[in-house]
Coordinates of C-alpha atoms and ligand atoms in Angstrom, one line a residue:
X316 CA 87.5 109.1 90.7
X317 CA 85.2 109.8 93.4
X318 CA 85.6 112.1 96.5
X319 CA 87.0 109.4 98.7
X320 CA 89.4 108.8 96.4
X321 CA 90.7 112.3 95.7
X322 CA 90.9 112.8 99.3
X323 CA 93.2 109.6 99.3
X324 CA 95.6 110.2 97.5
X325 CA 95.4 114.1 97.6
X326 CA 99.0 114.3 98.0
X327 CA 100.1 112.9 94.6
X328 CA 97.3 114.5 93.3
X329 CA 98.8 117.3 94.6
X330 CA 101.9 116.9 93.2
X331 CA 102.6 119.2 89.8
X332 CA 104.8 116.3 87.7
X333 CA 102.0 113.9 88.7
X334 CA 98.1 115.4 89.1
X335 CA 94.2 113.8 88.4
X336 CA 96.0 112.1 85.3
X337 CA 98.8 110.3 86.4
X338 CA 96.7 109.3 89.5
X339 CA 94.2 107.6 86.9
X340 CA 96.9 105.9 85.3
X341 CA 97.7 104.5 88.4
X342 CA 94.5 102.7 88.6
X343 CA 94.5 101.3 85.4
X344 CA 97.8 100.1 85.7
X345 CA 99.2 96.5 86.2
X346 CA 102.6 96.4 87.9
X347 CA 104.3 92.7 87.9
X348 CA 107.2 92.5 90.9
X349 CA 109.6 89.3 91.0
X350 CA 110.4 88.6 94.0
X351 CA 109.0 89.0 97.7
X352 CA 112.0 89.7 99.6
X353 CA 113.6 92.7 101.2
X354 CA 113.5 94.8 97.6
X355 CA 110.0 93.4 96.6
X356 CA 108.3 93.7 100.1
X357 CA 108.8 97.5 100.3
X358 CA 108.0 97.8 96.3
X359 CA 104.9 96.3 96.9
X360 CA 103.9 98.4 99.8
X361 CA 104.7 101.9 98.2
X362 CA 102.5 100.6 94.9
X363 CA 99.5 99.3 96.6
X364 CA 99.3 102.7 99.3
X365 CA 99.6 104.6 95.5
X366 CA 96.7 102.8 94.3
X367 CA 98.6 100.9 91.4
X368 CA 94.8 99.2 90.2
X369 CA 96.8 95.7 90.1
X370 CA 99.5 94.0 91.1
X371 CA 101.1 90.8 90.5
X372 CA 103.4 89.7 93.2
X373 CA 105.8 86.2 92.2
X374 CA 107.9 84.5 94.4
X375 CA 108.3 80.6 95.0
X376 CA 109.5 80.8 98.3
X377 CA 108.1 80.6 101.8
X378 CA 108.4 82.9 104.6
X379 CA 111.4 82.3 106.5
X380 CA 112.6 83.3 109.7
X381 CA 115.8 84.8 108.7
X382 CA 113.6 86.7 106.3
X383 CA 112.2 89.3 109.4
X384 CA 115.4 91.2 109.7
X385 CA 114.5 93.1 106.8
X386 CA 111.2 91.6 104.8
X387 CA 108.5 94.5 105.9
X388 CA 105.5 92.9 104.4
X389 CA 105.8 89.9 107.2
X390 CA 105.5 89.0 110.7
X391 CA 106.3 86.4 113.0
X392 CA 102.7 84.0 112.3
X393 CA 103.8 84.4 108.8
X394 CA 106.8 81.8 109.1
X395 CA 106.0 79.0 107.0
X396 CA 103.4 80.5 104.7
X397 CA 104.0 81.2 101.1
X398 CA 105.5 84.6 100.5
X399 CA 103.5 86.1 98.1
X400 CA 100.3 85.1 99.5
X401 CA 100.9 86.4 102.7
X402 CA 102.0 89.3 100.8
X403 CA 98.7 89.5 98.9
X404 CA 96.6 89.3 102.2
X405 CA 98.7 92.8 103.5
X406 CA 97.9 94.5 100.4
X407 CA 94.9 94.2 100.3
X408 CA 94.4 95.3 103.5
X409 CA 96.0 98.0 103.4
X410 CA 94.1 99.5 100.1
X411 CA 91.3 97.2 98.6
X412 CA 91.0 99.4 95.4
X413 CA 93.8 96.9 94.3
X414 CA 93.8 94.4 92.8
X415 CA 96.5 91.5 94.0
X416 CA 97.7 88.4 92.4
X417 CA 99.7 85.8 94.1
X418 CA 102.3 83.6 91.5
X419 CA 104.0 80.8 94.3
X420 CA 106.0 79.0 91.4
X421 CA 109.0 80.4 90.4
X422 CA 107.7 82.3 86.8
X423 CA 109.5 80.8 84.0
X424 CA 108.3 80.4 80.1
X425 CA 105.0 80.8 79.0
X426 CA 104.2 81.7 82.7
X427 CA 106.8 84.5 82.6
X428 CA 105.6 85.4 78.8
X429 CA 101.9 86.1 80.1
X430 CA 103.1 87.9 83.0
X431 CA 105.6 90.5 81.3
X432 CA 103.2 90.7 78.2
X433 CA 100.1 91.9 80.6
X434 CA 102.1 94.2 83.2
X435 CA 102.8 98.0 82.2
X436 CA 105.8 98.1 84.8
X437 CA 108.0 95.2 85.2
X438 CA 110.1 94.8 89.0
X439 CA 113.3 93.1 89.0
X440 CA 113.0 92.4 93.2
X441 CA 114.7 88.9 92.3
X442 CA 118.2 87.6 93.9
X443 CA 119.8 85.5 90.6
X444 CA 121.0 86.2 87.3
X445 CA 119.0 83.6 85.9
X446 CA 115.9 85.2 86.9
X447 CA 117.4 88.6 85.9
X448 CA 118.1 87.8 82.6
X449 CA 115.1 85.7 81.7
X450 CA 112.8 88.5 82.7
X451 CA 114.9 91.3 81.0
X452 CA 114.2 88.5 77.7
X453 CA 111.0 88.8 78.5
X454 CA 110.8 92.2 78.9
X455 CA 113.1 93.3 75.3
X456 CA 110.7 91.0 73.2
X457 CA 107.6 93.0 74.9
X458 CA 108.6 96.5 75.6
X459 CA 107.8 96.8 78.8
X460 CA 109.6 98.9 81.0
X461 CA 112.1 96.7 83.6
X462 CA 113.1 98.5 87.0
X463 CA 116.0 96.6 88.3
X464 CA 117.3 96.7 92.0
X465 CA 120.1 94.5 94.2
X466 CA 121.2 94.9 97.4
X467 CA 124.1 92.7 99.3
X468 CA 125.8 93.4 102.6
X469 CA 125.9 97.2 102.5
X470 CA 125.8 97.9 98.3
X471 CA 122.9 98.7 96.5
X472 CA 122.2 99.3 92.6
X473 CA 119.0 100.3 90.7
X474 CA 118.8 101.0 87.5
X475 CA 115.7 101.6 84.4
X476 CA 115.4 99.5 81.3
X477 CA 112.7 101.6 79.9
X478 CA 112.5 98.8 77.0
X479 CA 109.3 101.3 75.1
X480 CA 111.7 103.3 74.1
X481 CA 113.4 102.0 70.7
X482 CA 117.7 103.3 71.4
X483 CA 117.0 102.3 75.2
X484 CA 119.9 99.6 76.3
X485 CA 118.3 96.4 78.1
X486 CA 120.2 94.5 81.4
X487 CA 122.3 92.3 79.1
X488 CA 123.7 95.3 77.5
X489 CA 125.1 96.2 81.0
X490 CA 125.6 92.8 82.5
X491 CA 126.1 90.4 79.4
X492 CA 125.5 86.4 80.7
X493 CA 128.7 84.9 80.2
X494 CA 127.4 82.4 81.9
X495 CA 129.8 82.5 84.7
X496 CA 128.8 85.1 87.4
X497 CA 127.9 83.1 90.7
X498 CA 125.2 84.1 92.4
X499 CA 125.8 86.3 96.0
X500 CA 123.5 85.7 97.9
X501 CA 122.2 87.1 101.2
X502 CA 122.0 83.9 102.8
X503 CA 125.7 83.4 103.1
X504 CA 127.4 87.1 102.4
X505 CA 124.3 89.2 105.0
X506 CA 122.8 92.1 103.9
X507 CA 122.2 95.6 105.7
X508 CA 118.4 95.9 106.1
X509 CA 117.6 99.1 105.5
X510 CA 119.9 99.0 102.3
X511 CA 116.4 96.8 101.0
X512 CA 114.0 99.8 101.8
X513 CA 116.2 102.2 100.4
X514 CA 116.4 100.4 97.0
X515 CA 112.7 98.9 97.1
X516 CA 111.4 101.9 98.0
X517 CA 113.5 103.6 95.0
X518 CA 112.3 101.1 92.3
X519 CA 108.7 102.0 93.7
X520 CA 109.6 105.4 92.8
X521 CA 110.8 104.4 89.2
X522 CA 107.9 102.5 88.3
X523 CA 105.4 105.3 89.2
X524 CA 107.2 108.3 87.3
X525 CA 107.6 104.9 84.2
X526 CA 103.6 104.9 84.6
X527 CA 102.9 108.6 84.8
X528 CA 105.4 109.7 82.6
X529 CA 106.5 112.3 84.7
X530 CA 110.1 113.3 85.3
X531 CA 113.6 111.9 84.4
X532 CA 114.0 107.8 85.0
X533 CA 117.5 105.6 85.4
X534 CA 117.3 104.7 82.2
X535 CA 120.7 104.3 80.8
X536 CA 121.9 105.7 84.4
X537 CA 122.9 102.3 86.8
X538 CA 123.2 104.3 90.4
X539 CA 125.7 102.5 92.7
X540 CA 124.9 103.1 96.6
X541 CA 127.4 102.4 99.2
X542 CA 125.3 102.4 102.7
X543 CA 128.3 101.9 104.7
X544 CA 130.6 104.6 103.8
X545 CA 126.9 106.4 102.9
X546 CA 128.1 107.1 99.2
X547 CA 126.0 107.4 95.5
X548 CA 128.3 107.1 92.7
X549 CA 126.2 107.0 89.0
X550 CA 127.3 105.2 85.9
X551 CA 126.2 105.9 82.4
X552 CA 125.9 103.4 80.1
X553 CA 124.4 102.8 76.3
X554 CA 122.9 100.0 74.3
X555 CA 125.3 97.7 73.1
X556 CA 125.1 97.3 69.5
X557 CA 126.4 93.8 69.6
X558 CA 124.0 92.8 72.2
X559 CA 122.7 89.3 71.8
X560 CA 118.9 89.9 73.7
X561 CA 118.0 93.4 72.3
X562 CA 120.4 94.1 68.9
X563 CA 117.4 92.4 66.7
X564 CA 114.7 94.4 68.7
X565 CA 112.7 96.2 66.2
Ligands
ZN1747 ZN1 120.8 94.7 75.2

């Protein structure tokens, strides 16, 4: 690391649970977020400022207008474009040591294979259970560790699946697909805007300490926030034996 970059990121360096090593694990690392919305955009923002070395960005939307209230990573000229290439240009301007990827199709199969396989972090920033449980799959069958966040109206959750460890319990263990659960979504139920940072910014903060190995994670701990009565309630939770994604997992 040269002197420029100490000076850069000084303040991690800085930082006893973190130091030169877990800032050089940041630049080798490749951190894959789902989604470009109000969890991703902040995500991506604290990762690329960290100097996570690469980062793939998916989303198969474009930018929307309703998507300003709360989307950090865009602005006004951005209507129209596609998410996470207009999300690729900001990062990269704000720290060309990275490395960006744009994915515009929505990842699925071998896509979504190749992605999780090749990522070191994995960032659930999604806003469906399909998508949730396809990349926790994904993630149980390659042991990658999944950082999962929601937010609707004025509740949060974020949670770890740290899916390199053998005993740790995987999404479907906490939220088995029955097949049932409609989607919320933010178009028709709102969401409080800073409610995304707060999350976003928290999964950024999961998938760092995943990389460096430094402190405690959410793994096995889903934390519930209520923004509105301003309220953290925490829920344990173990693998499920019976579990139908992870019970084979060797
Ligand atoms: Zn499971």
């Amino acid at each position: 690391m040269d002197d420029e970059r100490l000076l850069r990121y000084s303040r991690h360096i800085l930082l006893d649970a973190f130091g030169f090593e877990a800032q050089e694990r940041f630049a080798r690392a490749h951190a894959l977020i789902i989604g470009v919305g109000g969890l991703g955009s902040p995500a991506a923002l604290y990762l690329a400022a960290a100097g996570v070395g690469r980062i793939t960005l998916a989303d198969g939307d474009d930018v929307d207008l309703t998507n300003l209230q709360r989307q950090i990573l865009f602005r006004e000229a951005d209507v129209g474009s596609p998410k996470a290439r207009v999300a690729c240009t900001t990062l990269s301007l704000l720290n060309q040591d990275v490395s960006v990827a744009a994915m515009i199709d929505r990842l699925a199969g071998d896509a979504l294979e190749n992605a999780v396989a090749s990522a070191d972090v994995v960032l659930d920033c999604s806003d469906n259970f399909a998508t949730r449980h396809a990349l926790n799959r994904a993630c149980v069958a390659h042991g990658k560790p999944l950082v999962s966040g929601a937010a609707i109206r004025f509740a949060g959750q974020i949670c770890v699946f740290d899916l390199r460890l053998r005993d740790a319990p995987c999404y479907e263990c906490l939220f088995p697909d029955t097949g049932e659960a409609g989607d919320e979504n933010c178009a028709t139920m709102g969401v409080f805007a800073p409610l995304a940072g707060t999350i976003g910014a928290m999964q950024a903060g999961e998938a760092l300490k995943c990389l460096a190995g430094a402190g405690t994670s959410l793994c096995g701990r889903l934390q519930l926030y209520d923004a509105l009565a301003a309220r953290w309630q925490e829920i344990g939770f173990e693998r499920d034996p019976a579990c139908p994604v992870c019970s084979q997992r060797t």
